[in-house]
Structures are given as structure tokens and as C-alpha cells.
Amino acid sequence: MVAEVWTWTAAGTTAVVAVTVSVDEQGREGKGRDMGTSTVPMVGRAGEQAELAAFVTAAAGRALVLRGEAGVGKTALLGHAVAVAERAGRTVLRAAGVEAESELPYAGLHQLLHPLLGEVERLDDGTRAVFDAVFGRAEGEPPSVMRLGIATLGLLSLAAERRPLLVVLDDGQWLDDSSADVCGFVGRRLAGSPVRLLIAVRTDTPSRFDTAALPERSVAALAEEDAALLLDRRYPQLGRQVRRTVLEQARGNPLALLELPAHLGGPADDRAVDALVGRHGVPLPRRLQQLYGARIAALGERVRAELLLGALDGVATASTGGPPGVRYRMRDADEAVAAGLLDVEAATGELTFRHPLVRSGVVQLATPDQRRSAHLALARIHRENLERRATHLAAATVDPDEEVAGILEAAAGSATRRGGALTAVAWLTRAAELSEDRSGRSRRLADAAFVAGHAARLGQAQRLVVSASAPGRAASPAAVLASAYQAFYQDGDVRSTGRQVTAAIEQLRDAGSGGTGGNDGTGGDGGTGGNEEVLARLVTLLLAISQYTGERPVWERTHALLASLGERVPERARIHSAAWSDVVRYGSACAGAVERAVADLPALEPWEVTRLAVSAYHLDLLGQYRPHLRRVVDRELETGAAASGMVMLHLIMLDQMGVGEWSEAEATGQRVLDLAVEHGHALFAAQSRAYLAQLAAMRGQVGRARDLQAEVDAWARPRGLGFLTQLADAAGATAALSAGDHEAAYLYAIGITPPGTFRSHTYQAPRTLLDLVEAARCTGRVEQARAHALAARDAGLAELSPRLALVTHGALAMTAESEPEAAEMFARAASHPEAARHPFELARIRLAHGIRVRHVSGRAAARHHLAPAAEAFERLGAAGWAERARAELRATGTPPRASAPRPVPLTWQERRIADLAAGGLTNKEIGTRMHLSPRTVSSHLYRVFPKLGITTRAALRDALSRTEEVSSVSPA
């Protein structure tokens, strides 16, 4: 049986064929020429070889990470695994990361899957579209890590249909973050598949695999006797003193054992060896690199230049021919082969570096001018690949160059759209450095700060803002944009940021009306284009500040300022201005535009997606946006605009709350709270707590709801954040209703809006319609309740959205002055086509109507309304309302419900995670203790909660105690 071994180079991406380290017939452990087919045993690795053989031939799919220092033999062990797979008839897929391209999004994944892209045609249309978008084969929406990971799993499984598949990834520490996240996702989900994933990473280089939660195997240095055996086999004539010194200095590292004596060229005394390797405190890999450096320095100038081109382009191997963008192919370097610096790849005859340390040494020994010349040559080679060309031009250019700055700016835009916001920040910063005038530099630095802020790098954003500001001059509008963004989202400062942003908009407005063009260092780029972009961003930020302020005078000033700008206000900003300010008065005018914008989401930058989605939330259209948000949120959180990702999570949580997915909403809310705290976004942290308070109130967790409400109110009210104080009051009203404290609920509700009207520019006013009506009715304020329901009807709320139609008709049914009207209004509410999408509101309306029917028409008629209400509340986990509905059902003669089922047993790991969470540890802290990623911890807790019959972390301690009590009385 013959096994397949695939190697390749993907055009325009990192593509390295990892060759094998084995012990040849002379006992030398080095880079093999035969792609891992050597079967000669390695010295001192019997245990590792046996474990890898079992891994490769096991029936179940799984992943394994080999972790060790440079030169310890990881590549040799990968080669052994490949040899075992070949003998067993497995298909082998190999790749390796390269440092030179670790910043290019999805470069490594393209390399890994390139040989399989022909199989993509066998996949469904949706999966093909995922790969087409990621690899640039067609325009499309960049997928999330989850969606791309699922597609990758499907492709690998398809490739493994004929025979099991072994995927081998060397130097995983240099894989780009986007690709590493996908590999981690795949590796955690291989159980039951015919695919095995084997990854090698260095211990001294951080990587995404450090937190990927994959099984690991440490590769340690050789034992003393094995180190001596390897050295004696390769250098049998080595002098005793030199041998002892080499063994002492190498400390069991196989590469060091083989390279230290080789550098000397023969026997030498201890002083010579000491001069090379005896410097204490210098890491061993660096000393090995220095030894390779001596050989590199001895090469001719032309050969060194050839090696430098290969090193700077990330070469370990290259394909022959191919489309534009293929990595540089080294030629005419026999001198380097003879010096032990390069190998010749057996299958293609192409030159490869003997070890990554050789590649690093080549770059470090080159002068700055030599490196710049090589980068310039490589930029010409990659002139058709925007991002690769930009990478080399950034390194090749010293003096200001507007053309290069423009290329870097374009590459930053490309990276942002592909989910690489952090890469975009670096390119925009470099573009600013190469700008030919102060205004261009200021604008690009401000753009970098803007993207950094959206990527939740607030400290970096602030440093960029300082750099963008000219000493001794007033802050430019672009600098104001970045600094106000940080102060707003980090500190919740709406007062001073509102004044600063308003002044910056007025400055740009007046400059534009005067025709100055902005070429004065105030944020323009020598024309109106740069100013208009800054203006659009300032307008959007002012709208956000006005939304969080939540006050009518602030919104009136904002609307007046936008009116003074005339046609310079972008169309989408006008939509947000209407939807974010007062949906009751302006919502109907913009709902159609928000619905139509769904089709354009894949082409938009992540922050523009979130703005439209916020508008959709205010208009109760979020369900149409949620599928897109779920597809892209992981990508933005992990590799791109993290701040936009947090807003997306808020919106996903709100939609989950609305449709009754409360356990999922709890997990989402806790996730975004953890992220906000981690990134220093105090505003988003407070907002997360407010939403969690509302969810706790709906569930009847009154104590938790009030604690969170008080925390939000104490932080938000002194800052003038009406958006958050309204949320806190709404949570207080709902919690009070759940507890049966209708007087307190009424006081909270009228704090948001008086009965009989909907206070202008108060976004919670229509959302608390049912709360105010129910609280007023239950406290004897029948006239106020009726007035508020009629105000909702007269304001046309029923025409704004399905949810508002449901609650408006429900409020009219609750306050109806005649039974026919009550029946008609209830029928309109219950029969609405979208009523089922709002199960909590529908159940509340059913309960109120059932109580009324019981008093008017008798117990039997009431059961038809009360029974589905009680079932809905129990299904949702709305404890307070469920108990009230059950009490009403008992009043109709319905027998009490059966006792709750016994809790489902937890696994050991679930129990340990639950204990730590009950002790107050965050997901991140639990992950650190148990060597799991925070996301894995969250997944475990998501499974634990329903097993224990709870919905929040706050209930864990009591639930675990009950579990122990049940276990103690259970029969053995």
C-alpha cells in the first residue's frame, strides 16, 4: 500500500514544506532529503516514537501538540509520524508556519488546505462560498472562526473518505492568528473522525496554540547518556576536553550537539569552544544562531544576497512556476549547501533552509541597506498581491513616500475587511510615518487610532492620538475623534466628549463652507476627501454619545448640528439619527432603509455593521441581522475589531432574550462582560451588567437583578448616562413585578416615562409599556393604566414593529373597559404572526387575560389562557411569573404540578469547573487553573446549568449543595 504525501506552495501565502529530521547512516540528526520516509531509529526518542505511532494508527481522530525548544527534535518526531502513516497507508498533509508571513490573515490556512481545494467542488454551495471568500477566489463575506472551522472539518473529512488523514503542521508558533484559531477549532472537534492533527510549536515563542486547549506532549532534551551516544556517533574522533565541553554546553539539545563541534572544523581546545558557546545567560537557540552566522559570513556576497531574498520572503521551500505572488525561489547557492546551511528538497530539487535558525541568522547578519534592497526586489515580485507587496514596501522605504503610504493604506483596508484589524493598525501607522505632509500623517495616525479603538486596544489608540497631535497646536478633528472615542467607551464620559466632538464637527463644517480644503494640519489630506471621512466618523460618534446620554436637549442640539451640515451628512448617519434618538416619533421613517441594508452587510466594515444592527434593535428588526452577527462576531473578537465584536455580542444577547433563549443569553452576557473588563471598556461592562440585570429580573432572580441594577446605577447616573440608568430602572421594574411588589414596579416605570405619554428621546419608554400598565393596574391606578395603553395606540406603536404591536394590543386588552374589547385586543395580540417570537411578552398577556376571564367567564374558560402561560413561563425559567400562573391555575381547579426531576450527574471536569465558578472565579481564571481556554470553560458551564436546573452562576453554590445532599441519601 502506498501512502500519499502532499506538499505545495500556495500563491501569495505562506507555504513551506516541512522536511524531516532523522538520523542518517552516519548518525547525523539533520534535515532529511526524503520528506520523512526514513525509518532509522532516532537516539533517545523511543518513548516519543511509540506514543506517536499509537497516535497515528489509533482508530479515533484527535489532535496533539508537540512542544519543545528550538533544535530539540520536534521536526524529527513529525517525520517519524509521517513515516508511520506512510507504512500504514494513511494520507499525509504537511505544512509549516513561517515567521515572515505570520501577520497575513489566513495565509497559513491557505497553505494547509491548498492541495484540497479541488475537493471543494464536492461541497455544498454555502461551504464553497466560505473558502472562496477566505482565499480570494470570489467576493464574499469573511466567515467567523466557527463557520470556517466547520467548513474546514468538512473538507478534511471529505479528503479522508478513502483512507485516514494525518495533518502535520511544523513551526505552529509562526502560523498567523486567524489560521491558528481555525486549526484549534478543528483540533478540538476531531473525535469520531478519520483525521488526526499533529502540531509542533516552540516553548519560547508565544502562539495561539498556547490557549487552544489541545492535548500536548512535551519534548524534552536528551538524557545524558543519549546525548553522549548521539555526539559519539557523529563525531567519534572528538577530543576528550572538547567532547566534555560540548556535552555541557548543549545540555541535551540534539541540534546543538551536532552543530557545536561542526563549527570548529575539527579538534580544538576548550578556550576556542568557550569563545563560541560559553557565554552564560545567552539562550541556547541564540548561540546556535550565532554559530550559523559564522558560516553565513563566510559565504560570497552574491550567495548571501540570494539567501536574504529567500529568508525575507519566508522561504523554506518553493514551487516551480505558478501564478504571480509565488514565493521567491533561491538559485545558484551550492556554496551554502556545502556549508550545511541549505538542503536540496528531494522531490523538486529546490533549495530549503536547513533550520529556521539559519533563516533568522541570514536576516540578522544583513545590513539595513541590504535588507531594504531585498525587500524592494520582493515588492516588485509581488506587485500583483496588495498585502504582500505592502509588507515588503513598508520595510524597504525609509524616506516619506506618498505612493507607498497609499499602498499601505489600501492594504489596511483590505486587511480590515478580511478580519485583520490589528494588522491594519500596523500598516496605517507605517503609512503615517511615510506620509509626505503633516496633514496626511495626522489623518492616517487618527485612522490607526480609530481602528485600534475598535479592536479594543485603547492604550495603543491613545498613544496614536498623542502622536497624531502636533505639538503646540490645537488637537485636529481627527485627533479629537480618537481621543473622544477612548474617553467615551473607556470612561463613559459623555459630557466633555460631547462638547469636544461638537466643536470638531463645527470646525470641519466651517472650514468646508469656507472652501479651505483642510490642508492645514487640522485633519485633512490636502483635499476634502480626508475631511469628509473624519467628519462622517465624528458625526457617528456624536450620535452614539447622544444615544447614551438619553436626554432630549442633547438630541435636539445634535439634530440641529446635523441639519447645518446639509448634504455632508451620510445617508446611514441620518438613519441612525432617527432610530437611535426616538423610535416612537421617527422610527417609521427609517425602518425600510434598515431592512434593505441587510443585503449589504457582507461588504461593510464591522463597525458599520454594528451601527446598522443597533438601529435594527431599536426598530425590533434585530432578528434579520442576527445570522450575520453570529457569523462574524468570533472573527472580530479574535482577529479584528473587538469593540465591534462586543457590541455584536450585546445585540445577539438581546435577541436571545427576546426570543426566549435565556440560557444562551446568560452565557453571551457573561462572555461580553468578561471581554469588556479584560479590554478596559467600562461602558460596555456596565451595559453588560444592565442587560444581565434585566435577564435576572425576567427569571425572577430578584436579589441578583437588584445587585446588578444598583451597580449599574451607581456608575452611570453620576456620569449622566441616561441610556444605562433607563436600563437599570427597567430592570428594577421587572424585578419588582416578578416579586409581586407592584408599587415599587410602578415607581421605577414612571421614572422612565409618565403614564399617558412616551417621553421623547427615551428609548426605554416603549419597551416598558407592559411593565407600567401592569404595575398601574395592580396598584389600583386604573385610569393611568388605561391612559398609557391608549397613548401607545395613538402614537402608532403597533405600526412600528411586531413586538410593539403585540404589547400595544396586550396593554389595550389588560385595560379594556368592556369584555368584547378585551377579547378583541387579546385576539389581535395572540394571533399576530410574530407573537411566538416574543414568548415572554405573550405569556404575560395570556396570564393577565386569563385572570380577567376567570373573574368574568369562569374557571374553565380561564384554563385555556392560564395553562399555556404557565407552561411558557416554566419553559423560559421565569420563576416569579410561573408561580403566579400556577397559583391562578390552581384557583381554576387544576391540580398542582409534579415535583421537579432529580439533577443529572456531572462529569468530573464539569464538577470541578462548577466548583471554581461557584467560588467566584472568572472563566479566564478557571481556564488558567485547568489549562483550558475561557471559551471551553463557558461551554462546560453552558452544559452544567441545565443539568443542575439553574440558569445563572449565582445559583451554582446552592445547586451544588443540593446535588451533594441528593448524593448522600442515594443508595450505593
PDB file of N, CA, C and O in Angstrom, residues 308-309 312 368-383 388-389 391-398 401 404:
ATOM      1  N   LEU A 308      19.247  35.976   1.470  1.00  0.00           N
ATOM      2  CA  LEU A 308      18.468  37.033   2.105  1.00  0.00           C
ATOM      3  C   LEU A 308      17.102  37.185   1.435  1.00  0.00           C
ATOM      4  O   LEU A 308      16.082  37.372   2.113  1.00  0.00           O
ATOM      5  N   LEU A 309      17.062  37.093   0.109  1.00  0.00           N
ATOM      6  CA  LEU A 309      15.766  37.164  -0.578  1.00  0.00           C
ATOM      7  C   LEU A 309      14.851  36.035  -0.125  1.00  0.00           C
ATOM      8  O   LEU A 309      13.656  36.243   0.135  1.00  0.00           O
ATOM      9  N   LEU A 312      13.735  36.669   3.692  1.00  0.00           N
ATOM     10  CA  LEU A 312      12.754  37.731   3.876  1.00  0.00           C
ATOM     11  C   LEU A 312      11.408  37.396   3.267  1.00  0.00           C
ATOM     12  O   LEU A 312      10.386  37.986   3.636  1.00  0.00           O
ATOM     13  N   PRO A 368      21.227  47.025   7.166  1.00  0.00           N
ATOM     14  CA  PRO A 368      19.926  47.638   6.863  1.00  0.00           C
ATOM     15  C   PRO A 368      19.735  47.928   5.383  1.00  0.00           C
ATOM     16  O   PRO A 368      18.651  47.699   4.828  1.00  0.00           O
ATOM     17  N   ASP A 369      20.776  48.425   4.715  1.00  0.00           N
ATOM     18  CA  ASP A 369      20.650  48.701   3.279  1.00  0.00           C
ATOM     19  C   ASP A 369      20.410  47.425   2.492  1.00  0.00           C
ATOM     20  O   ASP A 369      19.626  47.420   1.523  1.00  0.00           O
ATOM     21  N   GLN A 370      21.102  46.353   2.873  1.00  0.00           N
ATOM     22  CA  GLN A 370      20.900  45.086   2.164  1.00  0.00           C
ATOM     23  C   GLN A 370      19.475  44.578   2.353  1.00  0.00           C
ATOM     24  O   GLN A 370      18.849  44.087   1.404  1.00  0.00           O
ATOM     25  N   ARG A 371      18.951  44.693   3.560  1.00  0.00           N
ATOM     26  CA  ARG A 371      17.580  44.237   3.802  1.00  0.00           C
ATOM     27  C   ARG A 371      16.577  45.076   3.022  1.00  0.00           C
ATOM     28  O   ARG A 371      15.621  44.548   2.458  1.00  0.00           O
ATOM     29  N   ARG A 372      16.804  46.395   2.989  1.00  0.00           N
ATOM     30  CA  ARG A 372      15.872  47.250   2.251  1.00  0.00           C
ATOM     31  C   ARG A 372      15.892  46.946   0.756  1.00  0.00           C
ATOM     32  O   ARG A 372      14.849  46.911   0.102  1.00  0.00           O
ATOM     33  N   SER A 373      17.072  46.701   0.215  1.00  0.00           N
ATOM     34  CA  SER A 373      17.164  46.377  -1.214  1.00  0.00           C
ATOM     35  C   SER A 373      16.453  45.068  -1.515  1.00  0.00           C
ATOM     36  O   SER A 373      15.759  44.938  -2.537  1.00  0.00           O
ATOM     37  N   ALA A 374      16.606  44.095  -0.635  1.00  0.00           N
ATOM     38  CA  ALA A 374      15.935  42.807  -0.846  1.00  0.00           C
ATOM     39  C   ALA A 374      14.421  42.961  -0.763  1.00  0.00           C
ATOM     40  O   ALA A 374      13.672  42.394  -1.573  1.00  0.00           O
ATOM     41  N   HIS A 375      13.954  43.731   0.219  1.00  0.00           N
ATOM     42  CA  HIS A 375      12.512  43.955   0.332  1.00  0.00           C
ATOM     43  C   HIS A 375      11.964  44.653  -0.908  1.00  0.00           C
ATOM     44  O   HIS A 375      10.856  44.331  -1.377  1.00  0.00           O
ATOM     45  N   LEU A 376      12.708  45.596  -1.447  1.00  0.00           N
ATOM     46  CA  LEU A 376      12.252  46.300  -2.646  1.00  0.00           C
ATOM     47  C   LEU A 376      12.140  45.337  -3.826  1.00  0.00           C
ATOM     48  O   LEU A 376      11.178  45.384  -4.603  1.00  0.00           O
ATOM     49  N   ALA A 377      13.115  44.451  -3.962  1.00  0.00           N
ATOM     50  CA  ALA A 377      13.058  43.458  -5.031  1.00  0.00           C
ATOM     51  C   ALA A 377      11.853  42.533  -4.853  1.00  0.00           C
ATOM     52  O   ALA A 377      11.152  42.190  -5.816  1.00  0.00           O
ATOM     53  N   LEU A 378      11.594  42.143  -3.629  1.00  0.00           N
ATOM     54  CA  LEU A 378      10.455  41.265  -3.366  1.00  0.00           C
ATOM     55  C   LEU A 378       9.137  41.986  -3.591  1.00  0.00           C
ATOM     56  O   LEU A 378       8.152  41.376  -4.022  1.00  0.00           O
ATOM     57  N   ALA A 379       9.090  43.282  -3.311  1.00  0.00           N
ATOM     58  CA  ALA A 379       7.872  44.047  -3.582  1.00  0.00           C
ATOM     59  C   ALA A 379       7.554  44.041  -5.070  1.00  0.00           C
ATOM     60  O   ALA A 379       6.384  43.990  -5.471  1.00  0.00           O
ATOM     61  N   ARG A 380       8.600  44.102  -5.908  1.00  0.00           N
ATOM     62  CA  ARG A 380       8.369  44.036  -7.361  1.00  0.00           C
ATOM     63  C   ARG A 380       7.872  42.650  -7.765  1.00  0.00           C
ATOM     64  O   ARG A 380       7.001  42.526  -8.630  1.00  0.00           O
ATOM     65  N   ILE A 381       8.409  41.616  -7.131  1.00  0.00           N
ATOM     66  CA  ILE A 381       7.964  40.254  -7.441  1.00  0.00           C
ATOM     67  C   ILE A 381       6.486  40.090  -7.099  1.00  0.00           C
ATOM     68  O   ILE A 381       5.727  39.440  -7.831  1.00  0.00           O
ATOM     69  N   HIS A 382       6.056  40.689  -5.992  1.00  0.00           N
ATOM     70  CA  HIS A 382       4.682  40.527  -5.514  1.00  0.00           C
ATOM     71  C   HIS A 382       3.808  41.722  -5.866  1.00  0.00           C
ATOM     72  O   HIS A 382       2.857  42.029  -5.141  1.00  0.00           O
ATOM     73  N   ARG A 383       4.075  42.372  -6.963  1.00  0.00           N
ATOM     74  CA  ARG A 383       3.346  43.602  -7.293  1.00  0.00           C
ATOM     75  C   ARG A 383       1.860  43.357  -7.522  1.00  0.00           C
ATOM     76  O   ARG A 383       1.066  44.297  -7.422  1.00  0.00           O
ATOM     77  N   ARG A 388       0.958  41.455   0.372  1.00  0.00           N
ATOM     78  CA  ARG A 388       2.368  41.045   0.406  1.00  0.00           C
ATOM     79  C   ARG A 388       3.269  42.174  -0.104  1.00  0.00           C
ATOM     80  O   ARG A 388       4.353  42.430   0.424  1.00  0.00           O
ATOM     81  N   ARG A 389       2.821  42.857  -1.141  1.00  0.00           N
ATOM     82  CA  ARG A 389       3.602  43.980  -1.651  1.00  0.00           C
ATOM     83  C   ARG A 389       3.738  45.070  -0.585  1.00  0.00           C
ATOM     84  O   ARG A 389       4.820  45.637  -0.384  1.00  0.00           O
ATOM     85  N   THR A 391       3.670  44.707   2.619  1.00  0.00           N
ATOM     86  CA  THR A 391       4.577  44.247   3.675  1.00  0.00           C
ATOM     87  C   THR A 391       6.021  44.556   3.311  1.00  0.00           C
ATOM     88  O   THR A 391       6.799  45.064   4.138  1.00  0.00           O
ATOM     89  N   HIS A 392       6.407  44.253   2.091  1.00  0.00           N
ATOM     90  CA  HIS A 392       7.801  44.481   1.679  1.00  0.00           C
ATOM     91  C   HIS A 392       8.094  45.966   1.467  1.00  0.00           C
ATOM     92  O   HIS A 392       9.179  46.443   1.823  1.00  0.00           O
ATOM     93  N   LEU A 393       7.156  46.719   0.906  1.00  0.00           N
ATOM     94  CA  LEU A 393       7.385  48.150   0.720  1.00  0.00           C
ATOM     95  C   LEU A 393       7.525  48.864   2.055  1.00  0.00           C
ATOM     96  O   LEU A 393       8.321  49.804   2.197  1.00  0.00           O
ATOM     97  N   ALA A 394       6.766  48.439   3.051  1.00  0.00           N
ATOM     98  CA  ALA A 394       6.868  49.058   4.370  1.00  0.00           C
ATOM     99  C   ALA A 394       8.268  48.915   4.938  1.00  0.00           C
ATOM    100  O   ALA A 394       8.779  49.821   5.608  1.00  0.00           O
ATOM    101  N   ALA A 395       8.895  47.777   4.683  1.00  0.00           N
ATOM    102  CA  ALA A 395      10.244  47.538   5.195  1.00  0.00           C
ATOM    103  C   ALA A 395      11.322  48.149   4.298  1.00  0.00           C
ATOM    104  O   ALA A 395      12.441  48.412   4.761  1.00  0.00           O
ATOM    105  N   ALA A 396      10.995  48.376   3.029  1.00  0.00           N
ATOM    106  CA  ALA A 396      12.011  48.851   2.084  1.00  0.00           C
ATOM    107  C   ALA A 396      12.145  50.366   2.057  1.00  0.00           C
ATOM    108  O   ALA A 396      13.172  50.893   1.630  1.00  0.00           O
ATOM    109  N   THR A 397      11.129  51.084   2.502  1.00  0.00           N
ATOM    110  CA  THR A 397      11.094  52.535   2.333  1.00  0.00           C
ATOM    111  C   THR A 397      11.565  53.243   3.587  1.00  0.00           C
ATOM    112  O   THR A 397      11.135  52.911   4.699  1.00  0.00           O
ATOM    113  N   VAL A 398      12.428  54.233   3.418  1.00  0.00           N
ATOM    114  CA  VAL A 398      12.970  54.993   4.542  1.00  0.00           C
ATOM    115  C   VAL A 398      12.386  56.393   4.575  1.00  0.00           C
ATOM    116  O   VAL A 398      11.852  56.839   5.591  1.00  0.00           O
ATOM    117  N   ASP A 401       7.127  58.789   1.438  1.00  0.00           N
ATOM    118  CA  ASP A 401       6.773  58.416   0.071  1.00  0.00           C
ATOM    119  C   ASP A 401       5.264  58.255   0.034  1.00  0.00           C
ATOM    120  O   ASP A 401       4.718  57.277   0.564  1.00  0.00           O
ATOM    121  N   VAL A 404       3.866  54.925  -1.534  1.00  0.00           N
ATOM    122  CA  VAL A 404       3.950  53.761  -0.647  1.00  0.00           C
ATOM    123  C   VAL A 404       2.941  53.891   0.489  1.00  0.00           C
ATOM    124  O   VAL A 404       2.291  52.912   0.871  1.00  0.00           O
TER     125      VAL A 404
END
